[in-house]
Amino acid sequence: MSVSPKLEQKTMVTPSNRVVILGALSAIAIATARIYASEGAALVLAARNSERLKGLADDLRARGAVQVETAALDLETASSDAAAHLARWAQQLGGLDHVLVIYGYLGAQDKASNDAGELARILSSNFTSAVAWCEAAAGMMRAQKRGSIVAVSSVAGDRGRQSNYAYGAAKGGLALYMQGLAHSLAAVGARAVAVKPGFVDTPMTDGLKKGGPLWAKPEAIGEAIRRAADRGGPIQYAPGLWRLIMLVIRTVPAFVFHKTKL
């Protein structure tokens, strides 16, 4: 039986649709993966929980993904061997076009101020290990002279606040790193982007009071990540309104800012 050109085009994996998602079980990552699946992408999902990964893989295949591979591993620990993992996944997919770094750890600032282990975890999850993955991915992008790396940062990195300054410092450092990486990769035609969400309604923010116009759904951030992979500058706020909000917050004089309880 012959296959219609329309159907054949729909199921073909294109060079822009081979994607590794690190931290694939977060709400934002799942929303992003579903967008790619609807486009007929080939995906590698990396996270800790093998059973949940299997369930997500089945869901993404049902949504249109032409290939879904899973890797159950601790991304912080595995970052020391990031290049080998990425090379193996690229072989599985027949190439690699986008690496999305969507994992992180909010942590508790009060605990981090008195517990070196908590502080180390916040910094490692949100900066040190994420950078290791991005640098390994950058090596591949330089070699193939194309592709993109997208890392989820946060508006918390735009100005230090007493409630989460360890987390904010790590995310701010990640955004600055991605900005420099974008400059480095531009000469070879590859891209690096830091996506900076504001408040997002996810399990990670369950301890916060939610609701109102400043809160976004994971699906909206997933759309921003998908766009960032293909176009836009090295820093992308999600939603875009946060660029203006953070501009205002950054310009508040310290003697005024220090009177707040943010």
PDB file of C-alpha atoms in Angstrom:
ATOM      1  CA  MET A   1       0.000   0.000   0.000  1.00  0.00           C
ATOM      2  CA  SER A   2       1.440   3.377  -0.910  1.00  0.00           C
ATOM      3  CA  VAL A   3       1.860   6.111   1.684  1.00  0.00           C
ATOM      4  CA  SER A   4       0.441   9.502   0.819  1.00  0.00           C
ATOM      5  CA  PRO A   5       2.996  12.354   0.576  1.00  0.00           C
ATOM      6  CA  LYS A   6       1.070  14.228   3.291  1.00  0.00           C
ATOM      7  CA  LEU A   7       1.342  11.341   5.792  1.00  0.00           C
ATOM      8  CA  GLU A   8       4.959  10.691   4.914  1.00  0.00           C
ATOM      9  CA  GLN A   9       5.826  14.334   5.559  1.00  0.00           C
ATOM     10  CA  LYS A  10       4.040  14.320   8.921  1.00  0.00           C
ATOM     11  CA  THR A  11       5.955  11.333  10.307  1.00  0.00           C
ATOM     12  CA  MET A  12       9.409  12.294   9.041  1.00  0.00           C
ATOM     13  CA  VAL A  13      11.984  13.352  11.642  1.00  0.00           C
ATOM     14  CA  THR A  14      13.513  16.623  10.442  1.00  0.00           C
ATOM     15  CA  PRO A  15      16.943  17.927  11.483  1.00  0.00           C
ATOM     16  CA  SER A  16      15.301  20.492  13.801  1.00  0.00           C
ATOM     17  CA  ASN A  17      13.376  17.861  15.753  1.00  0.00           C
ATOM     18  CA  ARG A  18      15.949  15.705  17.563  1.00  0.00           C
ATOM     19  CA  VAL A  19      15.802  16.859  21.143  1.00  0.00           C
ATOM     20  CA  VAL A  20      17.322  15.925  24.504  1.00  0.00           C
ATOM     21  CA  ILE A  21      15.310  17.077  27.524  1.00  0.00           C
ATOM     22  CA  LEU A  22      17.201  17.091  30.824  1.00  0.00           C
ATOM     23  CA  GLY A  23      14.855  17.068  33.795  1.00  0.00           C
ATOM     24  CA  ALA A  24      12.085  15.637  31.642  1.00  0.00           C
ATOM     25  CA  LEU A  25       9.630  14.981  34.487  1.00  0.00           C
ATOM     26  CA  SER A  26       9.169  18.564  35.651  1.00  0.00           C
ATOM     27  CA  ALA A  27       5.847  20.192  34.755  1.00  0.00           C
ATOM     28  CA  ILE A  28       7.556  22.632  32.379  1.00  0.00           C
ATOM     29  CA  ALA A  29       9.571  19.868  30.711  1.00  0.00           C
ATOM     30  CA  ILE A  30       6.489  17.705  30.187  1.00  0.00           C
ATOM     31  CA  ALA A  31       4.641  20.614  28.585  1.00  0.00           C
ATOM     32  CA  THR A  32       7.638  21.287  26.322  1.00  0.00           C
ATOM     33  CA  ALA A  33       7.997  17.622  25.361  1.00  0.00           C
ATOM     34  CA  ARG A  34       4.336  17.461  24.382  1.00  0.00           C
ATOM     35  CA  ILE A  35       4.794  20.407  22.036  1.00  0.00           C
ATOM     36  CA  TYR A  36       7.700  18.661  20.325  1.00  0.00           C
ATOM     37  CA  ALA A  37       5.807  15.367  20.223  1.00  0.00           C
ATOM     38  CA  SER A  38       2.907  17.025  18.390  1.00  0.00           C
ATOM     39  CA  GLU A  39       5.434  18.093  15.737  1.00  0.00           C
ATOM     40  CA  GLY A  40       6.686  14.549  15.203  1.00  0.00           C
ATOM     41  CA  ALA A  41       9.958  14.964  17.078  1.00  0.00           C
ATOM     42  CA  ALA A  42      12.488  12.370  18.203  1.00  0.00           C
ATOM     43  CA  LEU A  43      13.205  12.746  21.909  1.00  0.00           C
ATOM     44  CA  VAL A  44      15.501  11.618  24.689  1.00  0.00           C
ATOM     45  CA  LEU A  45      14.000  12.072  28.150  1.00  0.00           C
ATOM     46  CA  ALA A  46      16.415  12.149  31.081  1.00  0.00           C
ATOM     47  CA  ALA A  47      15.337  12.202  34.734  1.00  0.00           C
ATOM     48  CA  ARG A  48      15.561  10.062  37.864  1.00  0.00           C
ATOM     49  CA  ASN A  49      12.304   8.079  37.930  1.00  0.00           C
ATOM     50  CA  SER A  50      12.320   5.250  35.370  1.00  0.00           C
ATOM     51  CA  GLU A  51       8.650   4.326  35.807  1.00  0.00           C
ATOM     52  CA  ARG A  52       7.429   7.873  35.323  1.00  0.00           C
ATOM     53  CA  LEU A  53       9.730   8.245  32.319  1.00  0.00           C
ATOM     54  CA  LYS A  54       8.177   5.142  30.758  1.00  0.00           C
ATOM     55  CA  GLY A  55       4.687   6.544  31.258  1.00  0.00           C
ATOM     56  CA  LEU A  56       5.678   9.894  29.764  1.00  0.00           C
ATOM     57  CA  ALA A  57       7.323   8.186  26.788  1.00  0.00           C
ATOM     58  CA  ASP A  58       4.105   6.294  26.041  1.00  0.00           C
ATOM     59  CA  ASP A  59       2.147   9.543  26.281  1.00  0.00           C
ATOM     60  CA  LEU A  60       4.505  11.331  23.872  1.00  0.00           C
ATOM     61  CA  ARG A  61       4.388   8.520  21.324  1.00  0.00           C
ATOM     62  CA  ALA A  62       0.599   8.703  21.410  1.00  0.00           C
ATOM     63  CA  ARG A  63       0.861  12.450  20.765  1.00  0.00           C
ATOM     64  CA  GLY A  64       2.986  11.975  17.643  1.00  0.00           C
ATOM     65  CA  ALA A  65       6.623  11.612  18.652  1.00  0.00           C
ATOM     66  CA  VAL A  66       8.330   9.311  16.154  1.00  0.00           C
ATOM     67  CA  GLN A  67      10.970   8.134  18.636  1.00  0.00           C
ATOM     68  CA  VAL A  68      11.268   8.416  22.413  1.00  0.00           C
ATOM     69  CA  GLU A  69      14.274   7.144  24.365  1.00  0.00           C
ATOM     70  CA  THR A  70      14.551   7.353  28.136  1.00  0.00           C
ATOM     71  CA  ALA A  71      17.515   7.645  30.485  1.00  0.00           C
ATOM     72  CA  ALA A  72      16.996   7.205  34.227  1.00  0.00           C
ATOM     73  CA  LEU A  73      19.849   9.005  35.942  1.00  0.00           C
ATOM     74  CA  ASP A  74      20.699  11.681  38.493  1.00  0.00           C
ATOM     75  CA  LEU A  75      21.545  14.639  36.288  1.00  0.00           C
ATOM     76  CA  GLU A  76      23.733  16.338  38.881  1.00  0.00           C
ATOM     77  CA  THR A  77      25.928  13.269  39.362  1.00  0.00           C
ATOM     78  CA  ALA A  78      25.851  12.335  35.675  1.00  0.00           C
ATOM     79  CA  SER A  79      27.006  15.807  34.633  1.00  0.00           C
ATOM     80  CA  SER A  80      30.612  14.698  35.207  1.00  0.00           C
ATOM     81  CA  ASP A  81      30.184  12.408  32.193  1.00  0.00           C
ATOM     82  CA  ALA A  82      27.878  14.687  30.208  1.00  0.00           C
ATOM     83  CA  ALA A  83      29.749  14.474  26.904  1.00  0.00           C
ATOM     84  CA  ALA A  84      29.564  10.668  26.827  1.00  0.00           C
ATOM     85  CA  HIS A  85      25.840  10.675  27.626  1.00  0.00           C
ATOM     86  CA  LEU A  86      25.104  13.237  24.920  1.00  0.00           C
ATOM     87  CA  ALA A  87      27.167  11.327  22.350  1.00  0.00           C
ATOM     88  CA  ARG A  88      25.229   8.151  23.087  1.00  0.00           C
ATOM     89  CA  TRP A  89      21.874   9.910  22.823  1.00  0.00           C
ATOM     90  CA  ALA A  90      22.883  11.563  19.566  1.00  0.00           C
ATOM     91  CA  GLN A  91      23.705   8.134  18.198  1.00  0.00           C
ATOM     92  CA  GLN A  92      20.284   6.848  19.283  1.00  0.00           C
ATOM     93  CA  LEU A  93      18.490   9.714  17.531  1.00  0.00           C
ATOM     94  CA  GLY A  94      20.722   9.812  14.472  1.00  0.00           C
ATOM     95  CA  GLY A  95      21.878  13.305  15.361  1.00  0.00           C
ATOM     96  CA  LEU A  96      21.120  16.024  17.873  1.00  0.00           C
ATOM     97  CA  ASP A  97      19.608  19.446  17.306  1.00  0.00           C
ATOM     98  CA  HIS A  98      18.464  20.818  20.658  1.00  0.00           C
ATOM     99  CA  VAL A  99      19.514  20.239  24.255  1.00  0.00           C
ATOM    100  CA  LEU A 100      17.048  21.578  26.822  1.00  0.00           C
ATOM    101  CA  VAL A 101      18.180  21.952  30.440  1.00  0.00           C
ATOM    102  CA  ILE A 102      14.959  22.157  32.470  1.00  0.00           C
ATOM    103  CA  TYR A 103      15.858  20.732  35.844  1.00  0.00           C
ATOM    104  CA  GLY A 104      16.537  22.678  39.025  1.00  0.00           C
ATOM    105  CA  TYR A 105      15.990  22.861  42.763  1.00  0.00           C
ATOM    106  CA  LEU A 106      14.321  25.768  44.554  1.00  0.00           C
ATOM    107  CA  GLY A 107      15.461  24.731  48.017  1.00  0.00           C
ATOM    108  CA  ALA A 108      14.930  26.722  51.196  1.00  0.00           C
ATOM    109  CA  GLN A 109      16.999  29.829  51.873  1.00  0.00           C
ATOM    110  CA  ASP A 110      16.559  29.578  55.644  1.00  0.00           C
ATOM    111  CA  LYS A 111      17.926  26.054  55.572  1.00  0.00           C
ATOM    112  CA  ALA A 112      20.721  26.933  53.134  1.00  0.00           C
ATOM    113  CA  SER A 113      21.921  29.702  55.460  1.00  0.00           C
ATOM    114  CA  ASN A 114      22.653  27.096  58.148  1.00  0.00           C
ATOM    115  CA  ASP A 115      23.209  23.899  56.187  1.00  0.00           C
ATOM    116  CA  ALA A 116      26.178  23.655  53.823  1.00  0.00           C
ATOM    117  CA  GLY A 117      24.649  20.601  52.156  1.00  0.00           C
ATOM    118  CA  GLU A 118      21.461  22.457  51.248  1.00  0.00           C
ATOM    119  CA  LEU A 119      23.453  25.394  49.912  1.00  0.00           C
ATOM    120  CA  ALA A 120      25.646  23.085  47.836  1.00  0.00           C
ATOM    121  CA  ARG A 121      22.591  21.330  46.407  1.00  0.00           C
ATOM    122  CA  ILE A 122      20.985  24.619  45.361  1.00  0.00           C
ATOM    123  CA  LEU A 123      24.173  25.787  43.656  1.00  0.00           C
ATOM    124  CA  SER A 124      24.933  22.450  42.021  1.00  0.00           C
ATOM    125  CA  SER A 125      21.465  21.781  40.685  1.00  0.00           C
ATOM    126  CA  ASN A 126      20.841  25.270  39.341  1.00  0.00           C
ATOM    127  CA  PHE A 127      24.325  26.218  38.170  1.00  0.00           C
ATOM    128  CA  THR A 128      27.305  23.886  38.412  1.00  0.00           C
ATOM    129  CA  SER A 129      25.820  20.708  36.944  1.00  0.00           C
ATOM    130  CA  ALA A 130      23.659  22.643  34.468  1.00  0.00           C
ATOM    131  CA  VAL A 131      26.753  24.409  33.135  1.00  0.00           C
ATOM    132  CA  ALA A 132      28.543  21.082  32.755  1.00  0.00           C
ATOM    133  CA  TRP A 133      25.725  19.760  30.559  1.00  0.00           C
ATOM    134  CA  CYS A 134      25.609  22.982  28.535  1.00  0.00           C
ATOM    135  CA  GLU A 135      29.363  22.999  27.970  1.00  0.00           C
ATOM    136  CA  ALA A 136      29.311  19.400  26.780  1.00  0.00           C
ATOM    137  CA  ALA A 137      26.424  20.205  24.439  1.00  0.00           C
ATOM    138  CA  ALA A 138      28.297  23.258  23.164  1.00  0.00           C
ATOM    139  CA  GLY A 139      31.170  21.029  22.079  1.00  0.00           C
ATOM    140  CA  MET A 140      28.770  19.063  19.887  1.00  0.00           C
ATOM    141  CA  MET A 141      27.196  22.225  18.472  1.00  0.00           C
ATOM    142  CA  ARG A 142      30.584  23.648  17.568  1.00  0.00           C
ATOM    143  CA  ALA A 143      31.559  20.443  15.788  1.00  0.00           C
ATOM    144  CA  GLN A 144      28.357  20.252  13.740  1.00  0.00           C
ATOM    145  CA  LYS A 145      28.078  24.062  13.318  1.00  0.00           C
ATOM    146  CA  ARG A 146      24.381  24.206  14.183  1.00  0.00           C
ATOM    147  CA  GLY A 147      21.864  23.446  16.895  1.00  0.00           C
ATOM    148  CA  SER A 148      20.758  25.118  20.096  1.00  0.00           C
ATOM    149  CA  ILE A 149      21.045  24.824  23.867  1.00  0.00           C
ATOM    150  CA  VAL A 150      18.235  26.213  26.010  1.00  0.00           C
ATOM    151  CA  ALA A 151      18.540  26.419  29.798  1.00  0.00           C
ATOM    152  CA  VAL A 152      15.761  27.494  32.136  1.00  0.00           C
ATOM    153  CA  SER A 153      16.971  30.266  34.418  1.00  0.00           C
ATOM    154  CA  SER A 154      14.667  32.525  36.461  1.00  0.00           C
ATOM    155  CA  VAL A 155      13.765  36.165  37.030  1.00  0.00           C
ATOM    156  CA  ALA A 156      14.993  35.485  40.582  1.00  0.00           C
ATOM    157  CA  GLY A 157      18.482  35.878  39.149  1.00  0.00           C
ATOM    158  CA  ASP A 158      17.943  39.519  38.183  1.00  0.00           C
ATOM    159  CA  ARG A 159      18.199  40.897  41.707  1.00  0.00           C
ATOM    160  CA  GLY A 160      19.125  39.201  44.965  1.00  0.00           C
ATOM    161  CA  ARG A 161      16.320  38.958  47.514  1.00  0.00           C
ATOM    162  CA  GLN A 162      16.465  37.778  51.106  1.00  0.00           C
ATOM    163  CA  SER A 163      13.913  35.012  50.498  1.00  0.00           C
ATOM    164  CA  ASN A 164      15.947  33.071  47.904  1.00  0.00           C
ATOM    165  CA  TYR A 165      19.316  34.678  47.244  1.00  0.00           C
ATOM    166  CA  ALA A 166      21.195  31.363  46.900  1.00  0.00           C
ATOM    167  CA  TYR A 167      18.735  30.149  44.265  1.00  0.00           C
ATOM    168  CA  GLY A 168      18.725  33.574  42.609  1.00  0.00           C
ATOM    169  CA  ALA A 169      22.518  33.697  42.503  1.00  0.00           C
ATOM    170  CA  ALA A 170      22.697  30.273  40.854  1.00  0.00           C
ATOM    171  CA  LYS A 171      20.028  31.105  38.280  1.00  0.00           C
ATOM    172  CA  GLY A 172      21.560  34.520  37.644  1.00  0.00           C
ATOM    173  CA  GLY A 173      24.936  32.905  37.082  1.00  0.00           C
ATOM    174  CA  LEU A 174      23.388  30.402  34.690  1.00  0.00           C
ATOM    175  CA  ALA A 175      21.828  33.199  32.633  1.00  0.00           C
ATOM    176  CA  LEU A 176      25.139  35.065  32.451  1.00  0.00           C
ATOM    177  CA  TYR A 177      26.910  31.856  31.432  1.00  0.00           C
ATOM    178  CA  MET A 178      24.349  31.241  28.674  1.00  0.00           C
ATOM    179  CA  GLN A 179      24.792  34.789  27.427  1.00  0.00           C
ATOM    180  CA  GLY A 180      28.533  34.230  27.121  1.00  0.00           C
ATOM    181  CA  LEU A 181      28.009  30.817  25.561  1.00  0.00           C
ATOM    182  CA  ALA A 182      25.710  32.376  22.964  1.00  0.00           C
ATOM    183  CA  HIS A 183      28.475  34.820  22.081  1.00  0.00           C
ATOM    184  CA  SER A 184      30.910  31.928  21.748  1.00  0.00           C
ATOM    185  CA  LEU A 185      28.621  29.829  19.557  1.00  0.00           C
ATOM    186  CA  ALA A 186      27.474  32.628  17.247  1.00  0.00           C
ATOM    187  CA  ALA A 187      30.569  32.323  15.060  1.00  0.00           C
ATOM    188  CA  VAL A 188      29.682  28.727  14.117  1.00  0.00           C
ATOM    189  CA  GLY A 189      25.946  29.251  13.645  1.00  0.00           C
ATOM    190  CA  ALA A 190      24.778  27.543  16.844  1.00  0.00           C
ATOM    191  CA  ARG A 191      22.715  29.128  19.601  1.00  0.00           C
ATOM    192  CA  ALA A 192      22.436  29.286  23.399  1.00  0.00           C
ATOM    193  CA  VAL A 193      19.463  30.791  25.210  1.00  0.00           C
ATOM    194  CA  ALA A 194      18.492  31.323  28.844  1.00  0.00           C
ATOM    195  CA  VAL A 195      14.725  31.375  29.349  1.00  0.00           C
ATOM    196  CA  LYS A 196      13.724  33.339  32.447  1.00  0.00           C
ATOM    197  CA  PRO A 197      10.242  32.476  33.734  1.00  0.00           C
ATOM    198  CA  GLY A 198       8.511  34.406  36.468  1.00  0.00           C
ATOM    199  CA  PHE A 199       5.980  32.691  38.713  1.00  0.00           C
ATOM    200  CA  VAL A 200       4.922  29.329  37.274  1.00  0.00           C
ATOM    201  CA  ASP A 201       2.163  27.112  38.644  1.00  0.00           C
ATOM    202  CA  THR A 202       4.137  23.893  39.184  1.00  0.00           C
ATOM    203  CA  PRO A 203       4.689  21.465  42.075  1.00  0.00           C
ATOM    204  CA  MET A 204       7.974  23.263  42.839  1.00  0.00           C
ATOM    205  CA  THR A 205       6.005  26.403  43.797  1.00  0.00           C
ATOM    206  CA  ASP A 206       3.324  24.634  45.831  1.00  0.00           C
ATOM    207  CA  GLY A 207       4.484  26.428  48.977  1.00  0.00           C
ATOM    208  CA  LEU A 208       3.665  29.831  47.493  1.00  0.00           C
ATOM    209  CA  LYS A 209       0.336  31.617  47.242  1.00  0.00           C
ATOM    210  CA  LYS A 210      -0.745  31.301  43.614  1.00  0.00           C
ATOM    211  CA  GLY A 211      -3.092  33.172  41.339  1.00  0.00           C
ATOM    212  CA  GLY A 212      -3.201  36.461  39.480  1.00  0.00           C
ATOM    213  CA  PRO A 213      -1.876  37.839  36.190  1.00  0.00           C
ATOM    214  CA  LEU A 214       1.786  37.249  37.039  1.00  0.00           C
ATOM    215  CA  TRP A 215       1.374  33.482  37.287  1.00  0.00           C
ATOM    216  CA  ALA A 216       1.917  31.382  34.145  1.00  0.00           C
ATOM    217  CA  LYS A 217       1.006  27.805  33.334  1.00  0.00           C
ATOM    218  CA  PRO A 218       3.728  25.297  32.386  1.00  0.00           C
ATOM    219  CA  GLU A 219       2.311  25.149  28.852  1.00  0.00           C
ATOM    220  CA  ALA A 220       3.066  28.842  28.321  1.00  0.00           C
ATOM    221  CA  ILE A 221       6.670  28.371  29.420  1.00  0.00           C
ATOM    222  CA  GLY A 222       6.932  25.306  27.197  1.00  0.00           C
ATOM    223  CA  GLU A 223       5.899  27.429  24.219  1.00  0.00           C
ATOM    224  CA  ALA A 224       8.564  29.992  25.163  1.00  0.00           C
ATOM    225  CA  ILE A 225      11.228  27.289  25.348  1.00  0.00           C
ATOM    226  CA  ARG A 226      10.160  25.906  21.977  1.00  0.00           C
ATOM    227  CA  ARG A 227      10.426  29.367  20.394  1.00  0.00           C
ATOM    228  CA  ALA A 228      13.759  30.035  22.087  1.00  0.00           C
ATOM    229  CA  ALA A 229      15.249  26.915  20.548  1.00  0.00           C
ATOM    230  CA  ASP A 230      14.740  28.350  17.064  1.00  0.00           C
ATOM    231  CA  ARG A 231      14.922  32.123  17.370  1.00  0.00           C
ATOM    232  CA  GLY A 232      15.428  35.127  19.618  1.00  0.00           C
ATOM    233  CA  GLY A 233      18.283  36.555  21.645  1.00  0.00           C
ATOM    234  CA  PRO A 234      20.297  34.831  24.386  1.00  0.00           C
ATOM    235  CA  ILE A 235      17.990  36.063  27.186  1.00  0.00           C
ATOM    236  CA  GLN A 236      14.252  35.418  26.882  1.00  0.00           C
ATOM    237  CA  TYR A 237      11.743  36.347  29.595  1.00  0.00           C
ATOM    238  CA  ALA A 238       8.636  34.185  29.864  1.00  0.00           C
ATOM    239  CA  PRO A 239       6.111  35.723  29.662  1.00  0.00           C
ATOM    240  CA  GLY A 240       7.715  38.772  28.057  1.00  0.00           C
ATOM    241  CA  LEU A 241       6.091  41.159  30.566  1.00  0.00           C
ATOM    242  CA  TRP A 242       8.699  40.068  33.098  1.00  0.00           C
ATOM    243  CA  ARG A 243      11.397  41.936  31.169  1.00  0.00           C
ATOM    244  CA  LEU A 244       9.712  45.231  32.083  1.00  0.00           C
ATOM    245  CA  ILE A 245       8.883  44.131  35.633  1.00  0.00           C
ATOM    246  CA  MET A 246      12.475  43.146  36.351  1.00  0.00           C
ATOM    247  CA  LEU A 247      13.793  46.343  34.765  1.00  0.00           C
ATOM    248  CA  VAL A 248      11.773  48.281  37.332  1.00  0.00           C
ATOM    249  CA  ILE A 249      12.877  46.028  40.215  1.00  0.00           C
ATOM    250  CA  ARG A 250      16.541  46.316  39.250  1.00  0.00           C
ATOM    251  CA  THR A 251      16.365  50.123  39.291  1.00  0.00           C
ATOM    252  CA  VAL A 252      14.828  50.452  42.764  1.00  0.00           C
ATOM    253  CA  PRO A 253      17.471  52.118  44.989  1.00  0.00           C
ATOM    254  CA  ALA A 254      19.008  49.819  47.602  1.00  0.00           C
ATOM    255  CA  PHE A 255      17.892  51.981  50.539  1.00  0.00           C
ATOM    256  CA  VAL A 256      14.291  51.525  49.367  1.00  0.00           C
ATOM    257  CA  PHE A 257      14.669  47.870  48.365  1.00  0.00           C
ATOM    258  CA  HIS A 258      16.157  46.927  51.730  1.00  0.00           C
ATOM    259  CA  LYS A 259      12.951  48.017  53.456  1.00  0.00           C
ATOM    260  CA  THR A 260      10.932  45.400  51.604  1.00  0.00           C
ATOM    261  CA  LYS A 261      10.303  41.802  52.705  1.00  0.00           C
ATOM    262  CA  LEU A 262      10.666  40.213  49.285  1.00  0.00           C
TER     263      LEU A 262
END
